[in-house]
PDB file of C-alpha atoms in Angstrom:
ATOM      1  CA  UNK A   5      12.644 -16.366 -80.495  1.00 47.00           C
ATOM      2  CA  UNK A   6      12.679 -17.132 -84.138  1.00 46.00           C
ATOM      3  CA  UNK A   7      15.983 -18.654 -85.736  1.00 42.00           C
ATOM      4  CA  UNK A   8      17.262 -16.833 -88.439  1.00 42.00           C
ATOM      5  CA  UNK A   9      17.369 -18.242 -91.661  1.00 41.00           C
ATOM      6  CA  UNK A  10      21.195 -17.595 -93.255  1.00 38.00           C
ATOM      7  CA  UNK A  11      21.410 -19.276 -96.593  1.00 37.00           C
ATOM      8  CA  UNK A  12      24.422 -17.160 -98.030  1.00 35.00           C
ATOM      9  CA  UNK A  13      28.120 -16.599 -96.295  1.00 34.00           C
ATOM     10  CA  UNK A  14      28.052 -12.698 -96.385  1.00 34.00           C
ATOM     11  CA  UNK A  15      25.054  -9.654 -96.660  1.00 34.00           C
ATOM     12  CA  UNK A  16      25.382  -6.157 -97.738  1.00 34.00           C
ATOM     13  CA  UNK A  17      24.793  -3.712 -95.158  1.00 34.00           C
ATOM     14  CA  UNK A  18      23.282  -0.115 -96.525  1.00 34.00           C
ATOM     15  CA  UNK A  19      23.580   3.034 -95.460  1.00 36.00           C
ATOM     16  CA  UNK A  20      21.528   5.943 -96.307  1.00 36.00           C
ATOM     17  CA  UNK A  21      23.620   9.588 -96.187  1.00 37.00           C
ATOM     18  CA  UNK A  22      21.172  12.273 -94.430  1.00 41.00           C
ATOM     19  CA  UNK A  23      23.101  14.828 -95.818  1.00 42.00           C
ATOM     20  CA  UNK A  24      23.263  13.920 -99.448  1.00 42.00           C
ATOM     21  CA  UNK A  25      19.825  12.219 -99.992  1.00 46.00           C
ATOM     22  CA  UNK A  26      19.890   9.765-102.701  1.00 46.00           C
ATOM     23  CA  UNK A  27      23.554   8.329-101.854  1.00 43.00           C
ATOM     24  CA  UNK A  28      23.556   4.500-100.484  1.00 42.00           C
ATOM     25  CA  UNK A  29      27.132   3.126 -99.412  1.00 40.00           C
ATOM     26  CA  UNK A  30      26.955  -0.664 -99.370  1.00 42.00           C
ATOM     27  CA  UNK A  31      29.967  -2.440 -97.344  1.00 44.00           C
ATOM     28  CA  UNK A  32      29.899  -6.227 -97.368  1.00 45.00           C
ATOM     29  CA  UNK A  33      30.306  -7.948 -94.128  1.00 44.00           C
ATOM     30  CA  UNK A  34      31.146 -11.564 -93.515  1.00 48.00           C
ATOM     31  CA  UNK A  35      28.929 -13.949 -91.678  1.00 46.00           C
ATOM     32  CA  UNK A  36      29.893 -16.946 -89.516  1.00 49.00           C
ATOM     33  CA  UNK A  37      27.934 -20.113 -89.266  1.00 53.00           C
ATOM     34  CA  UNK A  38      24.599 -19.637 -86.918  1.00 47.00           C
ATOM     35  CA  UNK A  39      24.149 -21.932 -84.111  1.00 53.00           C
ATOM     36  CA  UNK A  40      21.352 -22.018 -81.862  1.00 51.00           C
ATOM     37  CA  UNK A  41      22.818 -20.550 -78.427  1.00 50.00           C
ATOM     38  CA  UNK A  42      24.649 -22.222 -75.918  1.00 61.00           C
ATOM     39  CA  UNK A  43      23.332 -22.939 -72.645  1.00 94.00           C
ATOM     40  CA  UNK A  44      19.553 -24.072 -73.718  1.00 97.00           C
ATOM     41  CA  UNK A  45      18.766 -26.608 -76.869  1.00 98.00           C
ATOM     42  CA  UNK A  46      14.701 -26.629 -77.062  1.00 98.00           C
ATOM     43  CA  UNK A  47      12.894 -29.842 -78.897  1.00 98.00           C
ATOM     44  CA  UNK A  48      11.800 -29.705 -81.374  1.00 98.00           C
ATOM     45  CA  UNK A  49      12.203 -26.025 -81.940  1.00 97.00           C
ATOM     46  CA  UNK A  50      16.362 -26.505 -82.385  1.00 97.00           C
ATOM     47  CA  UNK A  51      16.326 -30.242 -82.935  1.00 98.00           C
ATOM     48  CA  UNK A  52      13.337 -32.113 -83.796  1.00 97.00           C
ATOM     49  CA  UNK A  53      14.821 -35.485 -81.745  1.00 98.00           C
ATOM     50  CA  UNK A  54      16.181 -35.281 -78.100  1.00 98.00           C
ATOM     51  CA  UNK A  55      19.228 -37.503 -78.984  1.00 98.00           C
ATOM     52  CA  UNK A  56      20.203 -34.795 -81.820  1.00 98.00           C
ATOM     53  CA  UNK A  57      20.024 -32.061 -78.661  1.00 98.00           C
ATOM     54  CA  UNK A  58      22.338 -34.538 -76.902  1.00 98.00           C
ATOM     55  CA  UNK A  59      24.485 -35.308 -79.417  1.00 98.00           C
ATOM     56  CA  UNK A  60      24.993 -30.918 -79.616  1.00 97.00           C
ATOM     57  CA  UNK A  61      24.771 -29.950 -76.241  1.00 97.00           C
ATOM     58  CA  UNK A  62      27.945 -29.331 -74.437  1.00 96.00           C
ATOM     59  CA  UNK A  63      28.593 -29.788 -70.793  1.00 96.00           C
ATOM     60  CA  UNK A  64      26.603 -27.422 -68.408  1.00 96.00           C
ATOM     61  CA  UNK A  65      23.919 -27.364 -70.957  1.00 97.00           C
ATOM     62  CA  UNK A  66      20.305 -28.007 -70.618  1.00 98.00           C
ATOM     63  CA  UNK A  67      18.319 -29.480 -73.131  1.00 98.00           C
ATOM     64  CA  UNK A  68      14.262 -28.618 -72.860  1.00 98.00           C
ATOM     65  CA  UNK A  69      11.540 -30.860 -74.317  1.00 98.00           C
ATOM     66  CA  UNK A  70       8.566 -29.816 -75.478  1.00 98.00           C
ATOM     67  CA  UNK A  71       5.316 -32.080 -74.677  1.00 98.00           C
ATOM     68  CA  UNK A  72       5.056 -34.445 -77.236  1.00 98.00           C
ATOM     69  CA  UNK A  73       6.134 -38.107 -77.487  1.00 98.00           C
ATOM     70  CA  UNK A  74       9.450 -39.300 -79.281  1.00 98.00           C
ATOM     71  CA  UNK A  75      10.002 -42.350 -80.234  1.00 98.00           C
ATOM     72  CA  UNK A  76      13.371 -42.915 -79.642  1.00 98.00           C
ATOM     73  CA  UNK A  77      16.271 -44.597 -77.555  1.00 98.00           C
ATOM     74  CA  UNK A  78      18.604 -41.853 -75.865  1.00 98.00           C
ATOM     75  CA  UNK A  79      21.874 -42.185 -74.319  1.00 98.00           C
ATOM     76  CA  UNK A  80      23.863 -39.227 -72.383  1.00 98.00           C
ATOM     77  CA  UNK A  81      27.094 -40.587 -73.970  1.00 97.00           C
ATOM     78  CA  UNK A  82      29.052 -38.726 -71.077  1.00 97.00           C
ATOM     79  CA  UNK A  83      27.526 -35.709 -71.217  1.00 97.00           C
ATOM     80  CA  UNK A  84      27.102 -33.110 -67.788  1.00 97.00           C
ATOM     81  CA  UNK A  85      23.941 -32.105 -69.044  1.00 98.00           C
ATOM     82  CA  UNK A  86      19.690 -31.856 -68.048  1.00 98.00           C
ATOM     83  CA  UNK A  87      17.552 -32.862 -70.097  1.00 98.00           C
ATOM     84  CA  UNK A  88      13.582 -31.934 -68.671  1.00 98.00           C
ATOM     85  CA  UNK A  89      10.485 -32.160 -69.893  1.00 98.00           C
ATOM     86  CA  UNK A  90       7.588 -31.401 -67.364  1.00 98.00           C
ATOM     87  CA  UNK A  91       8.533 -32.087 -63.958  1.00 98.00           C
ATOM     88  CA  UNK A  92       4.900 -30.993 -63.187  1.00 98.00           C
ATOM     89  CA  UNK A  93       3.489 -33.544 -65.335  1.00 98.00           C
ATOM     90  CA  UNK A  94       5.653 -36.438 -66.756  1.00 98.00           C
ATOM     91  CA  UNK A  95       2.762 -37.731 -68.392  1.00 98.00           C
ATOM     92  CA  UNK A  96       2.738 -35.016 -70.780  1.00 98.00           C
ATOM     93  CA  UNK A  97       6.626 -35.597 -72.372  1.00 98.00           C
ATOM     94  CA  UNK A  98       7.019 -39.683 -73.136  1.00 98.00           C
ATOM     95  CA  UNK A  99      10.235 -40.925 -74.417  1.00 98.00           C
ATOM     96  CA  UNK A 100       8.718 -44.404 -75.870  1.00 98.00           C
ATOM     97  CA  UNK A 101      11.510 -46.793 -76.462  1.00 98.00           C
ATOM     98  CA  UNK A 102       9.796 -48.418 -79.431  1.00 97.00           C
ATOM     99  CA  UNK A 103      10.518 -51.944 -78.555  1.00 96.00           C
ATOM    100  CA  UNK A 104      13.655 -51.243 -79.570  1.00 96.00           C
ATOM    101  CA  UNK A 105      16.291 -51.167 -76.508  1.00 97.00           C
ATOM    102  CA  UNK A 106      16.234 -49.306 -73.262  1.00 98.00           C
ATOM    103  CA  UNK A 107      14.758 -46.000 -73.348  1.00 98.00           C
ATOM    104  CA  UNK A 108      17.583 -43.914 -71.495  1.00 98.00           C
ATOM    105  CA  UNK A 109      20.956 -45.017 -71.156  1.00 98.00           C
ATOM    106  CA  UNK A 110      23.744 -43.441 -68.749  1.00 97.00           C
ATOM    107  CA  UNK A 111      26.803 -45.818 -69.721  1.00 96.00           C
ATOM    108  CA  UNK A 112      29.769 -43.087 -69.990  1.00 96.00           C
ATOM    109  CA  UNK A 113      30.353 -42.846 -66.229  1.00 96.00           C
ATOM    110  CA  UNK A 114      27.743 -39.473 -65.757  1.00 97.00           C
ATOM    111  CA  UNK A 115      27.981 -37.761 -62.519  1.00 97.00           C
ATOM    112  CA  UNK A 116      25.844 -36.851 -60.164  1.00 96.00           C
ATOM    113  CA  UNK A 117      25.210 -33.185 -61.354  1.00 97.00           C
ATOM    114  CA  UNK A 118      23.248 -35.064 -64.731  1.00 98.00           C
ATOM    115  CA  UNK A 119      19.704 -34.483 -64.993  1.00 98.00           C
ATOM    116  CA  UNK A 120      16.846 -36.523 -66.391  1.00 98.00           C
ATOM    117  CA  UNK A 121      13.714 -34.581 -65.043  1.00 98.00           C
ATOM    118  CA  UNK A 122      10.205 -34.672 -65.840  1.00 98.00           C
ATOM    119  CA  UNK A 123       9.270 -37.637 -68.533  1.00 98.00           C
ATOM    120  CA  UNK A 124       7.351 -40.730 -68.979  1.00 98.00           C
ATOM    121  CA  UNK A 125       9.623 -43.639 -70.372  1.00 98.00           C
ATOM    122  CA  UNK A 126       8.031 -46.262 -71.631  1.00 98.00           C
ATOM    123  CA  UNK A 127       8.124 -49.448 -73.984  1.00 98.00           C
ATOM    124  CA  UNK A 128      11.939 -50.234 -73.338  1.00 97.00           C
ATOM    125  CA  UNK A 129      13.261 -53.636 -74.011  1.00 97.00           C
ATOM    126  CA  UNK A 130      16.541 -53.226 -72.161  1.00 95.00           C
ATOM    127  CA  UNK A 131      20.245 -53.249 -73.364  1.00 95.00           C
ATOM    128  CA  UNK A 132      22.682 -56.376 -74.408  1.00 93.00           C
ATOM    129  CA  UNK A 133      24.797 -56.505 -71.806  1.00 85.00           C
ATOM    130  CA  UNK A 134      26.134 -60.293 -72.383  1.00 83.00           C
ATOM    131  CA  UNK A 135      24.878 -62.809 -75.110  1.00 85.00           C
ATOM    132  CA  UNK A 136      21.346 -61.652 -75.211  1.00 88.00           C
ATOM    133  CA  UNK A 137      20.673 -60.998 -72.133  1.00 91.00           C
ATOM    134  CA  UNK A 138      18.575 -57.954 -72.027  1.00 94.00           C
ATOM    135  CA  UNK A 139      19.244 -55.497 -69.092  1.00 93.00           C
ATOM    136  CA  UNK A 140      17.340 -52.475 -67.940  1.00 95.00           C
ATOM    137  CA  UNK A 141      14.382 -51.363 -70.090  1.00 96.00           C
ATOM    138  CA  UNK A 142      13.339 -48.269 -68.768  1.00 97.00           C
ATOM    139  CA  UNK A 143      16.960 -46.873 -67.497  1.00 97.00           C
ATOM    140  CA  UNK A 144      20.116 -48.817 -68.116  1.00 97.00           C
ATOM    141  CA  UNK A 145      22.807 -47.449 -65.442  1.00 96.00           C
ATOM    142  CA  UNK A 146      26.484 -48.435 -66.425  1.00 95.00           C
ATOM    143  CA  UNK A 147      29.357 -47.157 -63.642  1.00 94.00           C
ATOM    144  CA  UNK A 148      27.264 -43.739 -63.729  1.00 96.00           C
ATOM    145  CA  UNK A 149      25.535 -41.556 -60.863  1.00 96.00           C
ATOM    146  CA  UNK A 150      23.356 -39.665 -62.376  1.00 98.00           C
ATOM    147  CA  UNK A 151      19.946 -37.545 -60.954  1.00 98.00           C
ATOM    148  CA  UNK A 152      16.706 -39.126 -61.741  1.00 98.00           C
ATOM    149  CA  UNK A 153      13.472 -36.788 -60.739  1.00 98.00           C
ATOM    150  CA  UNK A 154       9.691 -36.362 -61.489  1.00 98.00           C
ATOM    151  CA  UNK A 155       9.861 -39.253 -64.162  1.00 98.00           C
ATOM    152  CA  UNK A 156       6.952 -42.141 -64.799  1.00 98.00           C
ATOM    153  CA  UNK A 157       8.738 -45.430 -65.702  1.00 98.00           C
ATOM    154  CA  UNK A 158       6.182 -47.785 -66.800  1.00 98.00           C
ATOM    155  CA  UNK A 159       5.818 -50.225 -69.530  1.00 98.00           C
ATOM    156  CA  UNK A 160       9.149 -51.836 -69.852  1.00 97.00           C
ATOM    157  CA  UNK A 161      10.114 -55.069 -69.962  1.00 96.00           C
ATOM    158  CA  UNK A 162      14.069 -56.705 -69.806  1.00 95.00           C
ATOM    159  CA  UNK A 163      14.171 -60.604 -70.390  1.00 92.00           C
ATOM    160  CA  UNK A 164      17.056 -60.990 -67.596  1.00 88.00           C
ATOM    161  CA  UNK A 165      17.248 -57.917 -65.367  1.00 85.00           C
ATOM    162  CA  UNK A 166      15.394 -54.923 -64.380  1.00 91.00           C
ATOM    163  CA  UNK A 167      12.375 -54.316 -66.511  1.00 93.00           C
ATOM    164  CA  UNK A 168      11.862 -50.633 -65.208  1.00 94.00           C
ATOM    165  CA  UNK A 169      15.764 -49.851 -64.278  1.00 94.00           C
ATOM    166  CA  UNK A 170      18.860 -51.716 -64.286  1.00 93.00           C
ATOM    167  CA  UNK A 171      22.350 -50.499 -62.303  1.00 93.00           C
ATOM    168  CA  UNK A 172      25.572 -51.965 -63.141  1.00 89.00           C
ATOM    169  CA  UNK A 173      29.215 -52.028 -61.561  1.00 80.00           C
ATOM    170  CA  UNK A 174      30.706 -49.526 -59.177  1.00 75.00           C
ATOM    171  CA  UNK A 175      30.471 -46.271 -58.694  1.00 83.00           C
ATOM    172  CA  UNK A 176      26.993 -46.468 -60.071  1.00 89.00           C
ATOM    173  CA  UNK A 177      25.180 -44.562 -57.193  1.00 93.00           C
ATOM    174  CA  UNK A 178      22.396 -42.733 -59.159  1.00 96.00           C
ATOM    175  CA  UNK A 179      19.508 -40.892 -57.346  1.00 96.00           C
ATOM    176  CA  UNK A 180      15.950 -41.424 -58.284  1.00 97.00           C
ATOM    177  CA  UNK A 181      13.682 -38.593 -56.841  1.00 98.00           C
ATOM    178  CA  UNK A 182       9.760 -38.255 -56.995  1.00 98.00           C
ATOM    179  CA  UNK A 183       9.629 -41.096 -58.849  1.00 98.00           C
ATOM    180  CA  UNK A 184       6.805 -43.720 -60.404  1.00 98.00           C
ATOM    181  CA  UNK A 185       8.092 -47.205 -60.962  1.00 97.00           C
ATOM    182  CA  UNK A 186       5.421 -49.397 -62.411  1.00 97.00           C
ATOM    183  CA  UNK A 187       3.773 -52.212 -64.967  1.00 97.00           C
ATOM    184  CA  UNK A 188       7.481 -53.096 -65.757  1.00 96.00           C
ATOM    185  CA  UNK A 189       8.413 -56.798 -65.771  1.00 95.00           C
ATOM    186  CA  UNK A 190      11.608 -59.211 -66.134  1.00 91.00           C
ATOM    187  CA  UNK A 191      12.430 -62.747 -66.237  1.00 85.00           C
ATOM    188  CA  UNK A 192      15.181 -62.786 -64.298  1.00 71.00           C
ATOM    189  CA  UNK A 193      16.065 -61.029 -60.936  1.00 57.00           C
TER     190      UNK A 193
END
């Protein structure tokens, strides 16, 4: 569906009178701000990065990204939300971290019912957690439990502690599902 493009706060409405041809009554009606729908947030059709989607989506919403690769750094910031890409082929939807911190981050306590489904994350350096000590590259898992599935982690690096994933501190019980886990490295343990 195509979003509308409303550049002014009100439009005229016409009406044409069948029984006096020739008469037009105009009423003006006011408009309220659009916004995309809530429920689904499509990238880059309603945001052209996956951490704008985020940063709009509201709990219970799912955000949908198109194939593509985005290079970017994304962090659920406590939001109940799914974000997918292909769960039938990861490969095609890559979240590359651009050398530039861990790729995903769930760090706001996340539950459970938080999806990450269907993406290749790659070229993640990991997250400060304590004087420069890099943690997590791929996925960096703070007190947070969230759902993991169809994903490719590959490519990352952490100079301390978990190249491909890192989890930290209690209740962090997240699920990884259908998983690939490789080519990461670390330093540390």
């Amino acid at each position: 569906a195509e979003v509308p493009d409303y550049n002014v706060n009100y439009i005229q409405l016409g009406a044409y009178c069948l029984s006096n041809p020739g008469w037009v009554f105009w009423d003006d009606v006011e408009l309220a701000e659009w916004e995309p729908p809530h429920g689904v947030i499509n990238v880059p059709d309603d945001y052209n990065r996956i951490q704008l989607a985020i940063d709009a989506s509201e709990d219970g919403d799912e955000v949908h990204v198109a194939p593509g690769e985005y290079v970017e750094n994304i962090n659920f910031n406590g939001r109940n939300i799914s974000v997918i890409g292909n769960p039938d082929n990861p490969g095609d939807v890559v979240i590359d971290g651009g050398g530039n911190g861990s790729v995903v981050s769930f760090t706001s306590e996340e539950p459970r019912s938080v999806l990450l489904s269907g993406f290749t994350l790659r070229n993640g350096t990991g997250t400060d957690y304590e004087n420069g000590n890099l943690y997590g590259g791929g996925i960096y898992i703070v007190r947070s439990s969230p759902t993991i599935q169809d994903c490719i982690i590959e490519d990352n690096q952490a100079n301390v502690g978990g190249g491909g994933f890192y989890i930290h501190l209690t209740p962090a019980n997240p699920i990884f599902e259908r998983c690939i886990i490789r080519n990461n490295s670390s330093d540390g343990h």
